[in-house]
Tab-separated table of C-alpha atoms and ligand atoms in Angstrom:
chain	number	residue	atom	x	y	z
U	3	MET	CA	-125.600	-5.468	-215.225
U	4	PRO	CA	-124.685	-3.813	-218.559
U	5	GLU	CA	-121.250	-4.734	-219.891
U	6	ALA	CA	-119.696	-1.269	-219.381
U	7	SER	CA	-120.533	-1.146	-215.676
U	8	LEU	CA	-119.388	-4.753	-215.286
U	9	ASP	CA	-116.009	-3.675	-216.685
U	10	LYS	CA	-115.914	-0.714	-214.314
U	11	GLU	CA	-116.695	-3.012	-211.409
U	12	LYS	CA	-113.922	-5.433	-212.426
U	13	ARG	CA	-111.484	-2.542	-212.621
U	14	ARG	CA	-112.522	-1.224	-209.206
U	15	ILE	CA	-112.093	-4.640	-207.529
U	16	LEU	CA	-108.725	-5.123	-209.178
U	17	ILE	CA	-107.355	-1.763	-208.038
U	18	GLN	CA	-108.663	-2.356	-204.530
U	19	ARG	CA	-106.958	-5.750	-204.342
U	20	ILE	CA	-103.654	-4.229	-205.391
U	21	GLN	CA	-103.990	-1.502	-202.779
U	22	GLU	CA	-104.586	-4.143	-200.134
U	23	LEU	CA	-101.378	-6.024	-200.951
U	24	PRO	CA	-99.011	-6.552	-198.020
U	25	THR	CA	-96.105	-4.253	-197.329
U	26	LEU	CA	-92.586	-5.332	-198.264
U	27	PRO	CA	-91.563	-8.844	-197.137
U	28	SER	CA	-89.598	-8.796	-193.869
U	29	THR	CA	-86.276	-10.119	-195.293
U	30	ILE	CA	-86.208	-7.165	-197.639
U	31	SER	CA	-87.088	-4.594	-194.996
U	32	LYS	CA	-84.179	-5.979	-192.979
U	33	ILE	CA	-81.783	-5.728	-195.932
U	34	ILE	CA	-82.820	-2.147	-196.632
U	35	GLU	CA	-82.422	-1.248	-192.955
U	36	LEU	CA	-78.897	-2.690	-192.862
U	37	VAL	CA	-77.790	-1.000	-196.043
U	38	GLU	CA	-79.049	2.349	-194.813
U	39	SER	CA	-77.392	2.017	-191.416
U	40	LYS	CA	-73.945	3.624	-191.526
U	41	SER	CA	-72.384	1.169	-189.074
U	42	SER	CA	-73.451	-2.094	-190.772
U	43	THR	CA	-70.776	-4.284	-192.282
U	44	SER	CA	-70.888	-6.628	-195.259
U	45	GLU	CA	-70.922	-9.456	-192.689
U	46	ASP	CA	-74.234	-8.140	-191.278
U	47	LEU	CA	-75.749	-7.947	-194.734
U	48	ALA	CA	-74.390	-11.401	-195.616
U	49	ARG	CA	-75.994	-12.878	-192.500
U	50	VAL	CA	-79.460	-11.674	-193.519
U	51	ILE	CA	-79.072	-12.672	-197.172
U	52	SER	CA	-77.695	-16.130	-196.342
U	53	LYS	CA	-81.027	-16.981	-194.743
U	54	ASP	CA	-82.741	-16.600	-198.108
U	55	GLN	CA	-81.776	-19.383	-200.497
U	56	SER	CA	-83.080	-17.671	-203.661
U	57	ILE	CA	-81.318	-14.370	-203.019
U	58	SER	CA	-77.996	-15.916	-202.024
U	59	SER	CA	-77.840	-18.281	-204.976
U	60	LEU	CA	-78.588	-15.447	-207.406
U	61	ILE	CA	-75.911	-13.204	-205.859
U	62	ILE	CA	-73.351	-16.017	-206.189
U	63	LYS	CA	-74.340	-16.601	-209.834
U	64	LEU	CA	-74.059	-12.891	-210.580
U	65	VAL	CA	-70.629	-12.436	-209.037
U	66	ASN	CA	-69.302	-15.507	-210.849
U	67	SER	CA	-70.714	-14.453	-214.220
U	68	ALA	CA	-68.309	-13.408	-216.949
U	69	PHE	CA	-69.568	-9.831	-216.515
U	70	TYR	CA	-67.447	-9.388	-213.385
U	71	GLY	CA	-64.531	-11.263	-214.929
U	72	HIS	CA	-63.195	-13.161	-211.908
U	73	MET	CA	-60.891	-16.084	-212.577
U	74	ARG	CA	-61.504	-17.724	-209.246
U	75	GLN	CA	-64.895	-19.112	-208.188
U	76	ILE	CA	-66.404	-16.963	-205.425
U	77	SER	CA	-68.585	-18.825	-202.969
U	78	SER	CA	-68.918	-16.542	-199.964
U	79	ILE	CA	-71.748	-14.025	-199.796
U	80	SER	CA	-69.693	-11.439	-197.924
U	81	HIS	CA	-66.952	-11.590	-200.567
U	82	ALA	CA	-69.665	-11.211	-203.258
U	83	ILE	CA	-71.094	-8.140	-201.509
U	84	VAL	CA	-67.663	-6.501	-201.451
U	85	ILE	CA	-67.265	-7.061	-205.205
U	86	LEU	CA	-70.822	-6.205	-206.301
U	87	GLY	CA	-71.397	-3.369	-203.838
U	88	TYR	CA	-74.183	-2.795	-201.336
U	89	THR	CA	-76.589	-1.092	-203.718
U	90	THR	CA	-76.423	-3.793	-206.396
U	91	VAL	CA	-77.044	-6.476	-203.795
U	92	ARG	CA	-79.924	-4.538	-202.305
U	93	THR	CA	-81.557	-4.004	-205.715
U	94	MET	CA	-81.214	-7.658	-206.667
U	95	ALA	CA	-82.550	-8.752	-203.288
U	96	LEU	CA	-85.577	-6.505	-203.673
U	97	GLY	CA	-86.302	-7.829	-207.159
U	98	VAL	CA	-85.922	-11.496	-206.156
U	99	SER	CA	-88.159	-11.151	-203.120
U	100	ILE	CA	-90.934	-9.518	-205.143
U	101	PHE	CA	-90.734	-12.121	-207.890
U	102	ASN	CA	-90.654	-14.912	-205.345
U	103	ALA	CA	-93.588	-13.609	-203.319
U	104	SER	CA	-95.781	-16.154	-205.063
U	105	PRO	CA	-94.744	-19.470	-206.564
U	106	GLY	CA	-95.188	-19.635	-210.349
U	107	LYS	CA	-96.057	-22.857	-212.113
U	108	LYS	CA	-93.634	-24.372	-214.566
U	109	ALA	CA	-94.613	-24.785	-218.220
U	110	ALA	CA	-97.515	-22.351	-217.873
U	111	ALA	CA	-98.664	-20.070	-220.723
U	112	PHE	CA	-97.223	-17.189	-218.689
U	113	ASP	CA	-93.750	-18.573	-217.948
U	114	ARG	CA	-92.350	-16.977	-214.776
U	115	GLY	CA	-88.799	-18.246	-215.418
U	116	LYS	CA	-88.607	-16.643	-218.865
U	117	PHE	CA	-90.317	-13.544	-217.513
U	118	TRP	CA	-87.608	-13.156	-214.823
U	119	ILE	CA	-84.925	-13.334	-217.543
U	120	HIS	CA	-86.850	-10.661	-219.513
U	121	SER	CA	-86.817	-8.455	-216.392
U	122	ILE	CA	-83.098	-8.963	-215.679
U	123	GLY	CA	-82.459	-8.360	-219.400
U	124	VAL	CA	-84.386	-5.082	-219.464
U	125	ALA	CA	-82.630	-3.973	-216.228
U	126	THR	CA	-79.175	-4.674	-217.699
U	127	ILE	CA	-80.035	-2.979	-221.009
U	128	THR	CA	-81.563	0.067	-219.259
U	129	ARG	CA	-78.234	0.467	-217.448
U	130	ARG	CA	-76.386	0.188	-220.795
U	131	ILE	CA	-78.628	2.868	-222.341
U	132	ALA	CA	-78.041	5.166	-219.346
U	133	THR	CA	-74.310	5.154	-220.071
U	134	HIS	CA	-75.047	6.411	-223.608
U	135	THR	CA	-77.099	9.414	-222.472
U	136	PRO	CA	-76.037	12.551	-220.581
U	137	ALA	CA	-76.328	12.297	-216.767
U	138	ARG	CA	-79.514	13.859	-215.369
U	139	ASP	CA	-80.368	14.854	-211.819
U	140	GLY	CA	-82.453	12.207	-210.085
U	141	LEU	CA	-81.169	9.349	-212.241
U	142	ASP	CA	-78.730	7.247	-210.225
U	143	MET	CA	-77.640	3.850	-211.480
U	144	GLU	CA	-79.490	1.984	-208.747
U	145	SER	CA	-82.882	3.417	-209.672
U	146	VAL	CA	-82.059	2.920	-213.376
U	147	PHE	CA	-81.472	-0.802	-212.782
U	148	LEU	CA	-84.470	-1.087	-210.461
U	149	SER	CA	-86.789	0.565	-213.010
U	150	GLY	CA	-85.749	-1.964	-215.642
U	151	LEU	CA	-86.052	-4.874	-213.231
U	152	LEU	CA	-89.534	-3.928	-212.038
U	153	HIS	CA	-91.019	-2.273	-215.158
U	154	ASP	CA	-93.465	-5.147	-215.792
U	155	ILE	CA	-94.184	-5.894	-212.121
U	156	GLY	CA	-97.904	-5.502	-212.890
U	157	LYS	CA	-97.706	-8.850	-214.714
U	158	VAL	CA	-96.534	-10.531	-211.488
U	159	ILE	CA	-99.566	-9.078	-209.697
U	160	PHE	CA	-101.919	-10.342	-212.388
U	161	ASP	CA	-100.265	-13.757	-212.377
U	162	HIS	CA	-100.375	-13.953	-208.587
U	163	TYR	CA	-103.891	-12.691	-207.853
U	164	PHE	CA	-105.674	-13.634	-211.074
U	165	ASN	CA	-103.656	-16.684	-212.029
U	166	LYS	CA	-106.343	-18.517	-214.004
U	167	GLU	CA	-107.423	-15.431	-215.910
U	168	TYR	CA	-103.822	-14.468	-216.631
U	169	GLU	CA	-103.073	-17.896	-218.060
U	170	GLU	CA	-106.000	-17.381	-220.400
U	171	ILE	CA	-104.773	-13.896	-221.314
U	172	ALA	CA	-101.268	-15.170	-222.127
U	173	ARG	CA	-102.699	-18.018	-224.202
U	174	SER	CA	-105.066	-15.728	-226.093
U	175	ALA	CA	-102.300	-13.150	-226.757
U	176	ALA	CA	-100.164	-15.937	-228.258
U	177	GLN	CA	-103.004	-17.270	-230.392
U	178	LYS	CA	-104.055	-13.871	-231.717
U	179	HIS	CA	-100.461	-12.591	-232.036
U	180	GLU	CA	-101.548	-9.700	-229.905
U	181	TRP	CA	-99.498	-7.572	-227.487
U	182	ILE	CA	-100.235	-8.857	-223.956
U	183	GLY	CA	-101.023	-5.320	-222.703
U	184	ASP	CA	-104.007	-5.179	-225.095
U	185	SER	CA	-105.286	-8.565	-223.914
U	186	GLU	CA	-104.948	-7.384	-220.285
U	187	SER	CA	-106.921	-4.205	-220.988
U	188	SER	CA	-109.771	-6.005	-222.692
U	189	PHE	CA	-109.921	-8.544	-219.865
U	190	PHE	CA	-109.263	-6.484	-216.724
U	191	GLY	CA	-109.957	-2.925	-217.853
U	192	ILE	CA	-106.372	-1.964	-216.962
U	193	ASN	CA	-103.033	-3.189	-218.256
U	194	HIS	CA	-99.883	-4.188	-216.335
U	195	SER	CA	-98.428	-0.634	-216.359
U	196	GLU	CA	-101.352	0.701	-214.358
U	197	ALA	CA	-101.475	-2.320	-212.035
U	198	GLY	CA	-97.712	-1.988	-211.393
U	199	TYR	CA	-98.129	1.715	-210.752
U	200	TYR	CA	-100.542	1.141	-207.846
U	201	LEU	CA	-98.110	-1.316	-206.261
U	202	ALA	CA	-95.065	0.931	-206.776
U	203	GLN	CA	-96.930	3.803	-205.166
U	204	LYS	CA	-97.965	1.681	-202.220
U	205	TRP	CA	-94.394	0.499	-201.668
U	206	GLN	CA	-93.089	4.056	-202.011
U	207	PHE	CA	-90.540	3.474	-204.752
U	208	PRO	CA	-88.603	6.551	-205.964
U	209	SER	CA	-90.699	8.780	-208.267
U	210	THR	CA	-88.574	7.981	-211.351
U	211	VAL	CA	-89.136	4.235	-210.770
U	212	ILE	CA	-92.883	4.752	-210.289
U	213	SER	CA	-93.287	6.719	-213.506
U	214	ALA	CA	-91.119	4.264	-215.484
U	215	ILE	CA	-93.458	1.475	-214.368
U	216	LYS	CA	-96.532	3.526	-215.225
U	217	HIS	CA	-95.351	5.004	-218.513
U	218	HIS	CA	-92.842	2.579	-220.032
U	219	HIS	CA	-95.246	2.103	-222.964
U	220	ASN	CA	-95.977	5.835	-223.339
U	221	PRO	CA	-93.011	7.841	-221.948
U	222	GLU	CA	-94.268	11.089	-223.497
U	223	LEU	CA	-96.950	11.197	-220.767
U	224	CYS	CA	-94.376	11.626	-217.961
U	225	GLU	CA	-94.283	14.985	-216.247
U	226	GLY	CA	-90.699	15.640	-215.078
U	227	GLU	CA	-87.538	15.562	-217.211
U	228	ALA	CA	-85.850	12.791	-215.160
U	229	GLU	CA	-89.090	10.769	-215.042
U	230	ARG	CA	-89.492	10.948	-218.794
U	231	ALA	CA	-85.843	10.068	-219.424
U	232	MET	CA	-86.186	7.009	-217.192
U	233	ALA	CA	-89.395	5.839	-218.919
U	234	CYS	CA	-87.748	6.366	-222.341
U	235	MET	CA	-84.723	4.264	-221.329
U	236	VAL	CA	-86.906	1.425	-220.060
U	237	ASN	CA	-89.065	1.606	-223.196
U	238	LEU	CA	-86.024	1.254	-225.465
U	239	ALA	CA	-84.515	-1.473	-223.265
U	240	ASP	CA	-87.785	-3.425	-223.531
U	241	TYR	CA	-87.646	-3.009	-227.319
U	242	LEU	CA	-84.028	-4.243	-227.522
U	243	CYS	CA	-84.635	-7.115	-225.112
U	244	ARG	CA	-87.580	-8.381	-227.178
U	245	LYS	CA	-85.659	-7.889	-230.420
U	246	ALA	CA	-82.785	-9.996	-229.061
U	247	SER	CA	-85.303	-12.651	-227.859
U	248	ILE	CA	-83.889	-12.646	-224.348
U	249	GLY	CA	-86.440	-14.269	-222.009
U	250	SER	CA	-90.128	-13.527	-222.540
U	251	GLY	CA	-92.357	-10.644	-221.502
U	252	GLY	CA	-95.401	-12.956	-221.617
U	253	ASP	CA	-95.927	-12.632	-225.388
U	254	ASN	CA	-93.616	-12.660	-228.383
U	255	GLU	CA	-94.878	-9.536	-230.096
U	256	GLN	CA	-92.227	-7.025	-231.157
U	257	ARG	CA	-93.402	-3.511	-230.281
U	258	PRO	CA	-92.545	-0.709	-232.741
U	259	LEU	CA	-89.463	1.398	-232.012
U	260	ASP	CA	-90.459	4.599	-230.164
U	261	GLU	CA	-88.639	7.239	-232.242
U	262	GLN	CA	-89.787	9.981	-229.878
U	263	ALA	CA	-88.103	8.210	-226.930
U	264	LEU	CA	-84.925	7.834	-228.952
U	265	SER	CA	-84.752	11.529	-229.817
U	266	PHE	CA	-85.697	12.614	-226.270
U	267	LEU	CA	-82.609	10.778	-224.996
U	268	GLY	CA	-80.476	12.103	-227.863
U	269	ILE	CA	-79.583	8.589	-229.039
U	270	SER	CA	-78.920	8.154	-232.773
U	271	HIS	CA	-79.855	5.017	-234.735
U	272	ALA	CA	-76.141	4.234	-235.009
U	273	ALA	CA	-75.762	4.454	-231.219
U	274	LEU	CA	-78.803	2.212	-230.774
U	275	LEU	CA	-77.128	-0.368	-233.010
U	276	GLU	CA	-74.014	-0.106	-230.871
U	277	ILE	CA	-76.089	-0.704	-227.722
U	278	ALA	CA	-77.724	-3.730	-229.402
U	279	GLN	CA	-74.230	-5.142	-229.978
U	280	GLU	CA	-73.327	-4.594	-226.325
U	281	VAL	CA	-76.506	-6.461	-225.407
U	282	GLU	CA	-75.259	-9.461	-227.394
U	283	GLY	CA	-72.158	-9.348	-225.193
U	284	ASP	CA	-74.366	-9.352	-222.073
U	285	ARG	CA	-76.623	-12.172	-223.258
U	286	GLU	CA	-74.731	-15.047	-221.630
U	287	MET	CA	-74.606	-13.279	-218.262
U	288	ILE	CA	-78.307	-12.372	-218.391
U	289	GLU	CA	-79.449	-15.864	-219.396
U	290	SER	CA	-77.315	-17.466	-216.668
U	291	LEU	CA	-79.129	-15.548	-213.921
U	292	THR	CA	-82.004	-18.001	-213.610
U	293	LEU	CA	-84.073	-17.707	-210.483
U	294	ASP	CA	-84.233	-20.678	-208.104
U	295	ARG	CA	-87.839	-20.920	-207.077
U	296	LYS	CA	-88.688	-21.445	-203.434
J	14	FE2	FE1	-94.597	-3.637	-220.240
J	15	FE2	FE1	-91.293	-5.701	-220.664
């Protein structure tokens, strides 16, 4: 088979495998159901979360982090839900369950632990950036945080379903000092943004979250105003997170600053510097939110 059609075939198989992925894990469907039901209490939500060790330990870490400024150690999930709010807990639970869907190996070229910190970092920074831009219809804080948390979800799919190949990709990106997205494209025919997009579509995420996943490396391709604003925020958050060396996105290459994204959001260079300083203040909280693997 000539090389071009071999690449096409690889791409087709890959997209098909993503489309065949299972629906949301049952713990998460239950959490979403409870949060959406008007009569559920924080006790109901706590009961479901308590059954999942990874989610409950992360929620406890989050509520006890300096970010929420509590003097007293909080150890009960229901108390944590009251402080953090339903939507924050739901978003975190969704993120943890997706990241934990497959066990990652320690000390691998693609380090899942550092990648989780990168994702939490980008989520936190995206939320920071949102507070520096005018409010737009369709951009609520929950989907802002979720977009940041899941922007690179395509990498989890690669790592899960093509583990051996992805190890090689991460190693080769490091050796060649190449952006991991380029290594993915030359290997798989698609990069993580496209892979993540197929998953986000399948799981019916909000449209702003889907387009942020698809276009966080080229926000100018988004169609709607809210979609583009979301992709621009995630793009800049990714830039700041890498610049601050918080976690790892799978490679250590600093991407250039997207000036177009900056001006679309109406953020000046001085304001960007201010946000970068706020990120330094968030660093300890972000780095403390390590994920306990199942
Ligand atoms: Fe990315
Ligand atoms: Fe990223």
